[in-house]
XYZ file of C-alpha atoms in Angstrom:
744
model
C -104.108 -77.020 19.772
C -102.647 -78.463 23.314
C -105.870 -80.204 24.526
C -106.369 -81.568 20.833
C -102.423 -83.094 20.891
C -103.221 -84.186 24.938
C -106.056 -85.959 23.764
C -104.270 -87.518 20.913
C -101.847 -88.586 23.136
C -104.022 -90.078 26.065
C -105.986 -92.324 23.082
C -103.148 -93.607 21.380
C -100.441 -93.546 23.946
C -100.818 -95.672 26.808
C -99.912 -93.828 30.032
C -97.938 -95.265 32.300
C -98.854 -95.819 36.094
C -96.175 -93.206 37.016
C -96.757 -90.222 34.808
C -94.180 -87.879 36.665
C -90.833 -89.567 36.370
C -88.326 -89.147 39.419
C -85.003 -87.774 38.515
C -83.578 -90.840 40.038
C -85.376 -92.765 37.228
C -84.085 -91.110 34.559
C -81.762 -93.397 32.246
C -81.027 -90.392 29.485
C -79.470 -86.695 29.610
C -80.628 -86.602 25.880
C -83.406 -88.465 23.268
C -82.434 -87.492 19.993
C -85.465 -87.843 17.246
C -84.654 -87.441 13.569
C -85.173 -88.579 10.325
C -83.189 -90.899 8.836
C -82.324 -88.548 5.942
C -79.117 -87.132 8.909
C -78.872 -90.012 10.420
C -75.264 -90.792 8.648
C -73.882 -86.892 8.904
C -75.198 -84.450 11.031
C -77.076 -86.028 13.835
C -74.285 -88.990 14.332
C -71.867 -86.311 14.590
C -74.130 -84.444 17.004
C -74.491 -87.726 18.999
C -70.697 -88.535 19.248
C -70.393 -84.345 20.663
C -72.950 -85.221 23.103
C -71.201 -88.667 23.982
C -67.819 -86.946 24.201
C -68.598 -84.512 26.603
C -70.221 -86.508 29.277
C -74.508 -86.908 27.856
C -76.145 -90.497 27.736
C -77.925 -90.022 24.767
C -80.251 -92.304 23.471
C -80.007 -92.146 19.632
C -82.966 -95.118 17.894
C -80.175 -97.119 15.636
C -82.778 -98.788 13.642
C -82.400 -97.303 10.174
C -86.113 -99.491 8.621
C -89.395 -97.099 9.079
C -91.195 -97.821 11.789
C -94.627 -97.711 10.413
C -97.671 -96.327 12.192
C -96.570 -96.449 16.009
C -93.073 -96.583 17.883
C -92.450 -99.634 20.106
C -92.798 -99.376 23.565
C -88.796 -99.172 24.449
C -88.825 -96.164 22.380
C -91.835 -94.505 24.053
C -90.215 -95.286 27.494
C -86.489 -93.731 26.281
C -88.578 -90.751 25.695
C -90.416 -90.728 29.142
C -86.787 -91.537 31.070
C -85.115 -88.868 29.084
C -84.098 -84.935 30.929
C -83.868 -83.158 27.223
C -85.619 -84.350 24.114
C -83.819 -82.693 21.029
C -85.764 -82.924 17.794
C -83.535 -82.219 14.730
C -86.093 -81.054 11.217
C -84.568 -81.776 8.300
C -86.298 -81.385 4.815
C -87.646 -85.061 5.483
C -88.848 -85.074 9.172
C -92.875 -85.019 8.301
C -92.688 -87.763 5.818
C -92.502 -89.815 8.746
C -95.765 -90.919 10.558
C -92.941 -92.524 13.466
C -91.079 -89.155 13.642
C -94.702 -87.318 14.307
C -95.470 -89.863 16.719
C -92.385 -88.956 18.509
C -93.090 -85.237 18.390
C -96.457 -85.902 19.835
C -95.260 -88.066 22.951
C -92.354 -85.627 23.348
C -94.379 -82.642 23.890
C -96.750 -84.843 26.099
C -93.693 -85.300 28.573
C -93.040 -81.898 28.403
C -96.368 -80.646 29.477
C -96.948 -83.856 32.297
C -92.850 -83.962 33.436
C -91.364 -80.999 32.297
C -89.271 -82.341 30.312
C -87.008 -80.077 28.094
C -87.378 -79.621 24.574
C -85.048 -77.756 22.065
C -85.970 -77.792 18.016
C -83.342 -77.911 15.853
C -84.153 -76.500 12.198
C -81.113 -78.258 10.303
C -81.536 -77.816 6.418
C -85.546 -76.579 6.744
C -86.590 -72.993 8.100
C -88.859 -72.983 11.274
C -91.672 -71.085 9.362
C -91.541 -73.946 7.068
C -92.070 -76.232 9.843
C -94.770 -74.392 11.636
C -96.920 -73.249 8.449
C -96.206 -76.939 6.631
C -95.126 -75.844 3.845
C -92.582 -77.169 0.825
C -91.576 -80.727 1.535
C -93.586 -80.581 4.844
C -96.389 -79.602 2.519
C -95.688 -82.437 -0.186
C -95.862 -84.876 2.995
C -98.950 -83.978 4.242
C -100.327 -83.920 1.292
C -99.429 -87.331 1.086
C -101.448 -87.812 4.064
C -104.401 -86.449 2.651
C -104.971 -88.694 -0.180
C -104.681 -91.370 1.878
C -107.381 -89.982 3.847
C -109.014 -89.667 0.432
C -108.695 -93.203 -0.852
C -109.161 -94.708 2.997
C -113.165 -96.289 2.583
C -113.159 -97.575 5.858
C -114.948 -94.708 8.311
C -113.126 -95.854 11.474
C -109.584 -95.541 9.968
C -110.560 -92.505 7.899
C -111.477 -90.964 11.360
C -108.432 -91.881 12.921
C -106.144 -90.370 10.243
C -108.218 -87.475 9.966
C -107.270 -87.379 14.049
C -103.822 -88.208 13.493
C -103.125 -85.453 10.711
C -104.510 -82.102 12.841
C -103.244 -83.433 15.587
C -99.604 -83.776 14.169
C -100.280 -80.302 12.450
C -101.249 -78.814 15.929
C -97.699 -80.206 17.484
C -95.818 -78.800 14.943
C -96.938 -75.244 15.305
C -96.070 -76.207 19.039
C -93.107 -77.172 18.945
C -92.097 -74.179 16.668
C -93.239 -71.779 19.342
C -90.390 -73.126 21.503
C -86.561 -71.626 21.550
C -85.104 -73.517 18.833
C -81.682 -73.097 17.162
C -81.229 -72.508 13.455
C -78.264 -74.213 11.334
C -78.504 -71.064 8.972
C -79.539 -68.555 11.870
C -77.215 -69.620 14.838
C -74.036 -70.424 12.766
C -73.861 -69.375 9.428
C -74.404 -73.166 7.844
C -71.342 -74.097 9.869
C -72.238 -77.687 10.814
C -69.223 -78.092 13.153
C -69.721 -74.550 14.698
C -73.453 -75.291 15.036
C -72.802 -78.454 16.850
C -70.456 -76.645 19.202
C -73.202 -74.269 20.341
C -76.025 -77.065 20.520
C -73.461 -79.271 23.293
C -73.236 -76.016 25.087
C -77.173 -75.184 25.613
C -77.500 -78.997 26.723
C -74.816 -78.445 29.329
C -76.329 -75.066 29.837
C -79.769 -76.842 30.418
C -78.370 -79.961 32.415
C -77.009 -77.460 35.060
C -80.103 -76.871 36.285
C -81.643 -79.033 38.941
C -84.289 -80.923 38.752
C -87.070 -81.242 41.735
C -88.615 -84.871 42.749
C -92.638 -84.707 42.563
C -94.561 -86.843 44.144
C -94.799 -90.212 42.354
C -98.234 -90.558 42.128
C -99.494 -86.743 40.848
C -103.081 -86.466 41.412
C -104.796 -83.424 41.243
C -101.888 -81.413 40.377
C -101.709 -80.798 37.295
C -104.890 -78.936 37.900
C -104.004 -76.846 40.883
C -100.907 -75.617 38.953
C -102.488 -74.439 35.938
C -102.886 -70.942 37.405
C -98.870 -70.564 38.391
C -98.236 -71.796 35.171
C -99.849 -69.219 32.934
C -98.420 -66.692 35.008
C -94.716 -68.243 34.473
C -96.071 -68.113 30.714
C -96.769 -64.864 30.804
C -94.526 -62.574 28.569
C -94.904 -59.787 31.483
C -91.791 -57.894 32.706
C -92.883 -56.875 35.757
C -91.623 -58.318 38.884
C -94.053 -60.761 40.334
C -94.670 -63.049 43.191
C -96.952 -65.609 43.412
C -97.288 -67.393 47.300
C -98.967 -70.806 47.400
C -100.988 -71.198 50.701
C -102.612 -73.938 53.073
C -102.660 -75.942 55.697
C -99.537 -78.853 56.232
C -99.947 -81.945 53.958
C -101.820 -80.353 50.754
C -99.183 -80.464 48.892
C -97.642 -76.698 48.574
C -94.262 -77.801 47.814
C -95.543 -80.595 45.765
C -97.305 -78.071 43.128
C -94.040 -75.567 43.887
C -91.616 -78.395 42.714
C -93.894 -79.255 39.704
C -94.419 -75.902 38.051
C -90.617 -75.403 38.387
C -89.543 -78.317 36.759
C -91.965 -76.945 34.022
C -91.106 -73.560 33.577
C -87.301 -73.310 34.597
C -85.819 -73.626 31.535
C -87.642 -70.226 30.123
C -85.435 -68.018 32.604
C -81.801 -67.261 32.617
C -81.034 -68.313 36.155
C -83.537 -70.462 38.304
C -82.921 -71.206 41.939
C -85.629 -73.848 44.267
C -84.519 -73.101 48.150
C -85.890 -76.076 50.119
C -87.050 -76.100 53.532
C -86.547 -72.422 54.524
C -88.117 -72.736 57.840
C -85.283 -75.569 59.168
C -82.519 -74.286 57.163
C -82.605 -70.793 58.811
C -82.862 -71.912 61.718
C -79.414 -73.636 61.700
C -76.163 -71.972 62.380
C -75.259 -69.625 59.895
C -78.882 -71.024 58.081
C -79.768 -67.580 56.214
C -76.305 -67.406 54.798
C -75.981 -71.250 53.542
C -79.190 -70.437 51.631
C -77.957 -67.127 50.175
C -74.967 -69.300 49.184
C -77.089 -71.669 47.528
C -79.128 -68.979 46.005
C -75.970 -67.196 44.682
C -74.651 -71.108 43.469
C -77.812 -71.658 41.298
C -78.249 -68.503 39.508
C -74.964 -67.989 38.677
C -74.102 -71.577 37.762
C -71.120 -71.952 40.194
C -70.048 -73.250 43.085
C -70.970 -71.968 46.722
C -69.878 -68.093 46.991
C -67.810 -67.356 50.175
C -70.363 -65.554 52.344
C -69.758 -64.187 56.115
C -72.366 -62.228 57.017
C -76.338 -61.834 56.327
C -75.476 -57.907 54.670
C -72.576 -59.615 52.837
C -75.044 -62.032 51.025
C -77.655 -59.428 50.335
C -74.922 -57.129 48.312
C -74.070 -60.185 46.301
C -77.700 -61.068 45.441
C -78.396 -57.598 44.427
C -75.714 -58.083 41.628
C -76.600 -61.502 40.651
C -80.597 -61.008 40.602
C -80.285 -57.442 38.487
C -78.416 -59.128 35.854
C -80.633 -61.838 34.507
C -84.142 -62.998 34.319
C -84.670 -65.484 37.351
C -87.068 -68.165 38.577
C -86.979 -68.211 42.483
C -89.376 -70.416 44.718
C -89.122 -70.150 48.501
C -90.253 -72.927 49.942
C -91.834 -73.757 53.869
C -91.242 -69.761 54.394
C -93.454 -70.228 57.846
C -91.357 -69.267 60.908
C -93.819 -66.690 62.464
C -91.153 -65.777 64.858
C -88.812 -64.867 62.750
C -89.817 -62.775 59.094
C -85.479 -62.326 58.397
C -85.587 -65.009 55.707
C -87.608 -63.237 53.827
C -86.081 -59.984 54.341
C -82.624 -61.192 53.801
C -83.473 -62.257 50.135
C -86.795 -59.641 49.004
C -85.121 -56.447 50.367
C -84.651 -55.426 47.241
C -87.472 -56.096 45.127
C -86.964 -53.434 43.175
C -83.743 -54.659 41.979
C -84.708 -57.472 40.509
C -84.270 -58.098 36.651
C -87.534 -57.409 34.410
C -90.041 -60.469 34.293
C -88.284 -61.865 37.161
C -90.639 -64.159 39.107
C -90.958 -65.633 42.658
C -93.108 -68.497 44.154
C -93.066 -68.877 47.926
C -94.968 -72.111 50.148
C -96.543 -70.660 53.669
C -98.579 -71.559 55.718
C -99.067 -67.685 57.409
C -99.995 -65.520 54.329
C -99.272 -62.152 56.795
C -95.564 -62.982 56.428
C -96.091 -61.875 52.755
C -97.924 -58.433 53.233
C -94.197 -56.396 53.978
C -93.475 -57.187 50.090
C -94.156 -56.180 46.963
C -97.538 -56.773 45.307
C -97.936 -61.004 45.072
C -100.790 -63.337 44.310
C -102.162 -66.104 46.717
C -102.805 -69.399 45.472
C -104.704 -71.118 47.952
C -104.349 -75.305 47.715
C -107.750 -76.962 47.495
C -108.363 -79.796 49.462
C -108.527 -82.979 46.724
C -112.096 -83.498 46.062
C -113.980 -87.424 46.847
C -112.912 -88.545 43.115
C -109.273 -87.354 43.417
C -108.746 -88.622 46.833
C -110.488 -91.934 46.240
C -107.840 -92.057 43.163
C -104.536 -90.781 44.928
C -105.862 -93.302 47.754
C -105.738 -96.334 45.515
C -102.714 -95.724 43.776
C -100.798 -96.100 46.971
C -102.933 -99.005 48.366
C -103.363 -101.082 45.432
C -101.179 -99.485 42.347
C -103.586 -98.926 40.783
C -106.371 -96.195 39.700
C -109.359 -97.596 41.183
C -109.792 -99.903 44.062
C -110.940 -103.967 43.973
C -114.289 -103.875 44.496
C -113.959 -106.249 48.017
C -112.406 -102.860 49.239
C -114.207 -100.490 47.595
C -116.571 -99.671 50.713
C -113.919 -99.372 52.863
C -111.975 -97.066 50.750
C -114.524 -94.950 50.203
C -114.636 -94.501 54.273
C -111.247 -94.069 54.480
C -111.121 -91.438 52.204
C -114.178 -89.541 53.804
C -112.486 -89.548 57.116
C -109.320 -87.812 55.253
C -110.993 -85.062 54.306
C -108.958 -84.475 51.303
C -105.804 -83.687 52.568
C -103.168 -86.251 50.494
C -100.523 -86.993 53.060
C -103.009 -88.496 55.168
C -104.455 -90.421 52.140
C -100.619 -91.660 51.606
C -99.983 -92.660 54.758
C -103.263 -94.268 55.957
C -103.126 -96.413 52.328
C -99.586 -97.288 52.931
C -100.750 -98.495 56.155
C -103.973 -100.875 54.708
C -101.793 -101.662 51.648
C -102.030 -105.523 51.147
C -103.638 -105.567 55.026
C -106.929 -108.162 55.451
C -110.553 -106.057 55.645
C -110.642 -107.256 59.245
C -107.618 -104.652 60.203
C -109.466 -102.720 57.962
C -112.363 -102.340 59.913
C -110.897 -102.102 62.731
C -108.883 -99.145 61.647
C -111.564 -97.670 60.198
C -113.712 -98.116 63.681
C -110.343 -96.316 64.888
C -110.876 -93.600 62.389
C -114.601 -92.679 63.098
C -113.698 -92.167 66.590
C -110.958 -89.025 65.471
C -112.838 -85.485 64.226
C -112.093 -84.672 61.009
C -110.266 -81.619 61.726
C -107.564 -83.268 64.176
C -105.298 -84.182 61.160
C -102.264 -84.526 63.604
C -104.727 -87.774 65.033
C -105.209 -89.176 61.974
C -101.748 -89.817 61.220
C -101.000 -91.597 64.953
C -103.053 -94.176 63.487
C -100.017 -95.252 61.450
C -97.837 -94.320 64.591
C -99.946 -97.072 66.188
C -99.796 -99.651 63.533
C -95.901 -100.037 64.479
C -95.637 -103.655 65.696
C -94.001 -103.183 68.694
C -92.352 -100.353 71.434
C -89.435 -100.778 69.541
C -90.378 -99.053 66.350
C -92.664 -96.697 67.943
C -89.314 -95.139 70.393
C -87.266 -95.252 67.548
C -90.264 -93.054 65.408
C -90.223 -90.427 68.752
C -86.576 -90.395 68.835
C -86.182 -88.859 65.169
C -89.057 -87.116 65.502
C -87.742 -84.951 68.522
C -83.824 -84.876 67.241
C -83.048 -86.502 64.248
C -84.840 -85.283 61.355
C -82.728 -83.368 58.364
C -79.551 -85.947 59.987
C -77.757 -88.311 58.185
C -78.600 -92.139 58.276
C -75.414 -93.300 59.412
C -74.870 -90.562 62.299
C -78.376 -91.915 63.005
C -77.699 -95.446 63.320
C -74.247 -94.944 65.287
C -76.385 -93.082 67.757
C -79.977 -95.217 68.416
C -77.386 -98.478 67.965
C -75.447 -97.705 71.222
C -78.904 -97.111 72.621
C -79.940 -100.535 71.933
C -82.260 -100.240 68.602
C -81.805 -102.438 65.790
C -81.727 -98.687 63.793
C -81.330 -100.517 60.137
C -84.442 -102.866 60.329
C -86.537 -100.317 62.598
C -85.745 -97.469 59.738
C -87.188 -99.162 56.868
C -90.396 -100.257 59.016
C -90.803 -96.538 59.341
C -90.358 -96.331 55.589
C -92.614 -98.803 55.036
C -95.327 -97.163 56.363
C -94.555 -93.732 55.036
C -93.690 -92.259 58.102
C -89.948 -91.292 57.090
C -87.934 -91.459 53.957
C -84.708 -91.793 53.086
C -83.760 -88.814 50.255
C -80.610 -88.834 47.938
C -78.029 -87.615 50.496
C -78.764 -90.088 52.439
C -81.158 -88.075 55.210
C -83.797 -88.963 57.355
C -86.915 -86.957 56.416
C -90.411 -86.649 58.141
C -92.657 -84.514 56.494
C -93.459 -81.522 59.158
C -97.074 -82.734 59.898
C -95.806 -86.425 61.181
C -92.950 -84.749 63.417
C -95.778 -82.378 64.839
C -97.535 -85.804 65.510
C -94.536 -87.373 67.191
C -93.733 -84.605 69.069
C -97.265 -83.922 70.305
C -97.680 -87.685 71.668
C -94.518 -87.203 73.569
C -95.900 -83.941 74.704
C -99.080 -85.211 76.318
C -97.032 -87.429 78.449
C -96.872 -84.567 81.249
C -98.482 -80.905 79.163
C -97.562 -79.343 81.957
C -94.108 -80.564 83.839
C -91.693 -81.557 80.736
C -89.368 -82.550 83.236
C -91.482 -85.871 83.371
C -91.275 -86.294 79.686
C -89.133 -88.741 77.918
C -88.137 -86.513 75.359
C -87.198 -82.663 75.389
C -86.376 -80.679 72.246
C -86.305 -77.101 72.872
C -83.494 -75.549 73.824
C -84.804 -73.686 77.001
C -86.910 -76.196 78.002
C -83.771 -78.791 78.264
C -81.486 -75.894 79.566
C -83.884 -75.503 82.061
C -84.677 -78.846 83.303
C -81.264 -80.034 83.015
C -80.165 -76.700 85.372
C -82.488 -77.718 88.113
C -82.125 -81.406 88.229
C -78.298 -82.110 87.507
C -76.272 -79.392 87.820
C -77.171 -77.930 91.096
C -74.953 -80.477 92.270
C -72.072 -79.831 90.112
C -70.939 -81.700 86.897
C -70.838 -85.282 89.443
C -74.832 -85.056 89.120
C -74.729 -84.558 85.173
C -76.735 -87.235 83.084
C -74.086 -90.198 82.639
C -76.211 -91.908 80.040
C -75.996 -89.598 77.328
C -75.203 -91.030 73.798
C -74.971 -87.756 71.829
C -74.111 -84.387 72.840
C -74.782 -81.246 70.685
C -73.462 -78.267 72.231
C -72.997 -75.753 69.648
C -71.235 -72.149 70.690
C -69.594 -74.388 73.784
C -67.872 -70.728 75.513
C -65.214 -72.453 77.648
C -61.750 -72.918 76.862
C -61.470 -76.431 77.707
C -64.467 -78.750 78.591
C -64.031 -79.738 81.814
C -62.382 -83.519 82.830
C -64.707 -84.406 85.003
C -67.758 -83.758 82.313
C -68.774 -87.891 82.351
C -69.019 -88.621 78.727
C -68.125 -92.166 78.980
C -71.040 -93.620 76.864
C -70.887 -90.554 73.943
C -71.178 -91.828 70.387
C -71.392 -88.681 69.341
C -69.756 -85.164 70.454
C -70.687 -82.356 68.187
C -69.200 -79.011 69.714
C -69.268 -77.026 66.430
C -68.514 -73.161 66.415
C -67.144 -73.415 70.152
C -64.800 -71.691 71.847
C -62.705 -74.212 72.670
C -58.367 -73.808 72.751
C -57.910 -77.657 73.501
C -60.616 -80.200 73.925
C -60.009 -80.705 77.787
C -56.944 -80.892 79.677
C -54.932 -84.587 80.300
C -56.342 -87.613 78.548
C -59.967 -88.959 77.867
C -61.122 -92.070 77.710
C -64.085 -92.054 75.381
C -63.916 -95.915 74.280
C -67.977 -95.544 72.628
C -67.383 -92.281 71.110
C -67.367 -93.030 67.052
C -67.931 -89.323 65.955
C -66.111 -86.317 66.556
C -67.427 -82.878 65.390
C -65.492 -79.855 66.580
C -66.059 -77.862 63.107
C -65.411 -73.836 63.194
C -63.927 -73.614 66.416
C -61.791 -70.950 65.756
C -59.480 -70.944 68.991
C -58.966 -74.404 68.523
C -55.022 -75.204 68.468
C -54.145 -78.433 69.072
C -56.082 -82.294 68.688
C -56.898 -83.855 71.916
C -55.061 -87.262 72.771
C -56.378 -89.829 71.011
C -54.918 -93.135 72.482
C -58.842 -93.497 74.596
C -60.736 -93.082 71.287
C -59.853 -96.722 69.633
C -63.222 -96.483 68.197
C -63.890 -92.807 66.452
C -64.763 -93.155 62.907
C -65.637 -89.850 61.806
C -62.969 -86.526 62.653
C -64.382 -83.709 61.664
C -62.057 -80.149 61.985
C -63.833 -78.129 58.994
C -62.872 -74.524 59.414
C -60.418 -74.856 62.668
C -58.295 -72.036 61.529
C -56.230 -71.984 64.710
C -55.209 -75.533 64.420
C -51.821 -75.690 63.915
C -51.651 -79.399 63.395
C -52.783 -83.062 63.787
C -51.375 -84.813 66.914
C -49.660 -87.837 66.336
C -51.536 -90.309 68.540
C -54.351 -90.201 65.668
C -52.479 -93.374 64.582
C -53.883 -95.169 67.233
C -57.411 -94.801 65.827
C -57.490 -98.056 63.838
C -61.536 -97.807 62.788
C -61.414 -93.777 61.382
C -62.623 -93.856 57.890
C -63.375 -90.221 57.586
C -61.228 -87.311 58.574
C -61.847 -83.232 57.411
C -59.809 -80.833 57.662
C -60.839 -78.800 55.074
C -60.548 -74.840 55.470
C -58.036 -75.260 58.543
C -55.632 -72.255 57.134
C -52.810 -72.528 59.663
C -52.490 -76.630 59.623
C -48.785 -76.837 58.242
C -48.330 -80.763 58.365
C -49.984 -83.765 58.633
C -48.789 -86.394 61.136
C -46.093 -88.902 59.905
C -48.312 -91.747 60.748
C -51.285 -90.987 59.054
C -50.259 -93.932 57.122
C -51.267 -96.540 59.757
C -55.405 -95.589 59.277
C -55.779 -98.351 57.661
C -59.538 -97.905 57.539
C -59.283 -94.301 56.111
C -61.606 -93.848 53.119
C -62.015 -90.216 52.634
C -59.440 -86.935 53.543
C -60.042 -83.946 52.863
C -57.373 -81.169 53.206
C -59.153 -78.529 50.734
C -58.469 -74.992 51.426
C -55.295 -75.999 53.646
C -53.568 -72.996 52.120
C -50.775 -73.570 54.110
C -49.784 -77.132 54.515
C -46.479 -78.572 53.400
C -46.050 -80.816 50.735
C -47.453 -84.264 51.824
C -46.627 -87.625 50.997
C -49.385 -90.449 51.339
C -48.236 -94.065 50.818
C -49.381 -97.028 51.803
C -53.543 -95.960 52.299
C -55.114 -98.849 49.894
C -58.451 -98.131 51.542
C -58.158 -94.488 50.851
C -61.458 -93.771 48.130
C -61.606 -90.095 48.341
C -58.776 -86.967 48.836
C -60.387 -83.424 48.157
C -57.196 -81.528 47.789
C -58.347 -78.180 46.236
C -59.901 -77.919 43.192
C -59.204 -81.911 42.479
C -60.659 -85.204 44.071
C -58.698 -88.488 43.616
C -61.071 -91.659 43.872
C -59.017 -94.206 42.990
C -57.407 -95.812 46.340
C -54.414 -97.020 43.601
C -53.297 -93.630 42.328
C -53.191 -92.352 46.319
C -50.637 -94.596 46.923
C -48.422 -92.270 45.062
C -47.156 -88.942 45.972
C -49.026 -86.761 46.349
C -48.901 -82.814 47.014
C -50.735 -80.245 48.104
C -50.780 -76.979 46.209
C -49.341 -73.859 47.779
C -51.635 -70.746 47.029
C -51.898 -67.497 48.099
C -54.228 -67.048 51.119
C -57.547 -66.304 50.296
C -59.830 -63.843 52.437
C -61.840 -64.517 54.943
C -64.568 -67.131 53.760
C -68.080 -68.132 55.547
C -68.738 -70.821 58.475
C -70.876 -73.154 57.266
C -72.411 -76.505 59.215
C -70.553 -79.187 58.111
C -72.934 -81.889 56.135
C -70.957 -85.093 56.127
């Protein structure tokens, strides 16, 4: 049945160049498909209710019958919608345009995971499924047209359409829908409220961003989709396993988007390997899992054990879909133990998907299936390469032979195909010949060396060094932070980062963080390691903690703080265990100082001049009682004191911070008042004082630059509104909350 509909859609609906729409490209929350007999009554009331609930809804306002097909704008609106609501009424099947819409909607459901909600208004679902009553009359009319048609081609075409329409009506009734009579006893206003609530629940789930050109994904995800869609009530897991760059995460996102609506709760925990290495990273993952499944803001968790107790309650209450992405830390399986250590407590029918390079990580846990990702075959490889290099399905004739040679050297690795295609795009054949000659000298097994071709293609040492800095130190960091630090090191960061983006060496995610695929990061770090394979101290960069500490201790600390590196731009020293930073420590060139989770009681004794400092992060320094003298910090732009629970006040010298744009005092529970001269901060845009449960009523005046104020349960975003008196509510002191890394 589904194949016929897909075949029909392929033949009669022009496929877009991008089959899977990225969430950022979606324009509508809801697409309404309906027959004109409900336009001025039920559908109009439903549209109004959705609009008032804040859901951007597409409704075709053309009341004229649209004939044999739908226009391209209407088709585009379907493709750009997160959810399609199909309002089945008695006359729905009499409209060929409505049936065309239904076919396209079901195609979007299969290819991009669009959620489809059938609404049975004044017709029973069995009537739609079996095409009886008014639906039978509509199809009888189509059969009469078939009999009357004398042209063989048109007759065959119409017969195919009728068959596909019938199958589509059967397919859509297999989905979970809502009926006016069954769900609301015929009460339309009650029914509409129920629909809006269901839409809200579905929209609260996050759609994962999938590859722009999803070549080969659908076939490789077929087995996992069938597993997710079975009716078994067993708790089971599916491991997606393979080498880096094969698309494990992409396939996991694809099947998650297609199936999360089938479960009462769902969570996609991305980048577990990296997140788990961060301070309190496992707690951060547990908190996200609870937030996703329970559909509420993140819980306060103080320990992994506490998180496990809360997770046990959550996963035992509803059927859930859980994706654990990039579980690859061979030295630490705690990440899995903390989440799957309670396998028997999952609600019946729950399913877990794990992406990993290492099968042995899974063996201590319950029964699971393993899906080995296959490399792309030659046809798929040339198609994926062509989309990225030429923007079309096949290479131009002039470049066909060269493209086939590139594809052969990539060995079916999607990441390598994308990187090389992006580099060669719009280049002359001479450059292609030169690149191919270099490729031939690199064995196919050495994937990292293949990726190095894009590094070698960077125009100058500036961009190469910028790339190596990011690969070694800045993956996952805010673009703002990276630019500030690297600009202070003499880089032209904005243009340099854009050059790296253009060559697919880095990406910028929706949170404005600089991201890099693991294989590309490994390639960059390998370049640095090869500078001196056996003597780390002779390399240009050190990123492993133990190596950095050993080299620093050997080369500089033997003579005391006077030998400490004087050209440091960024010092990140989590868990610093002294009561104050030694005043003689040479930090004059620092742009960013991160002393999160330190044991500092005061930052340092006396006054310190740090004229280059732009970011100061002292988050979760639980013993910090006072802020430093800010008179020497004139260029500071971000001051982060989140979770400093012993902090009693902020010094009046903060008024000297003329460039301060962000002040984060969240969860400073003993903070009594803000300094009177805070109004002197004319560039302050963001002030966060939520969780400051003992803060006295505070007057914020003459702060025209302030755009965002977070104070417990509300956030004000209008600078004009903040010129009035704003009170911080006095609330009961909550129990001790979690310590999580600040992400600003």
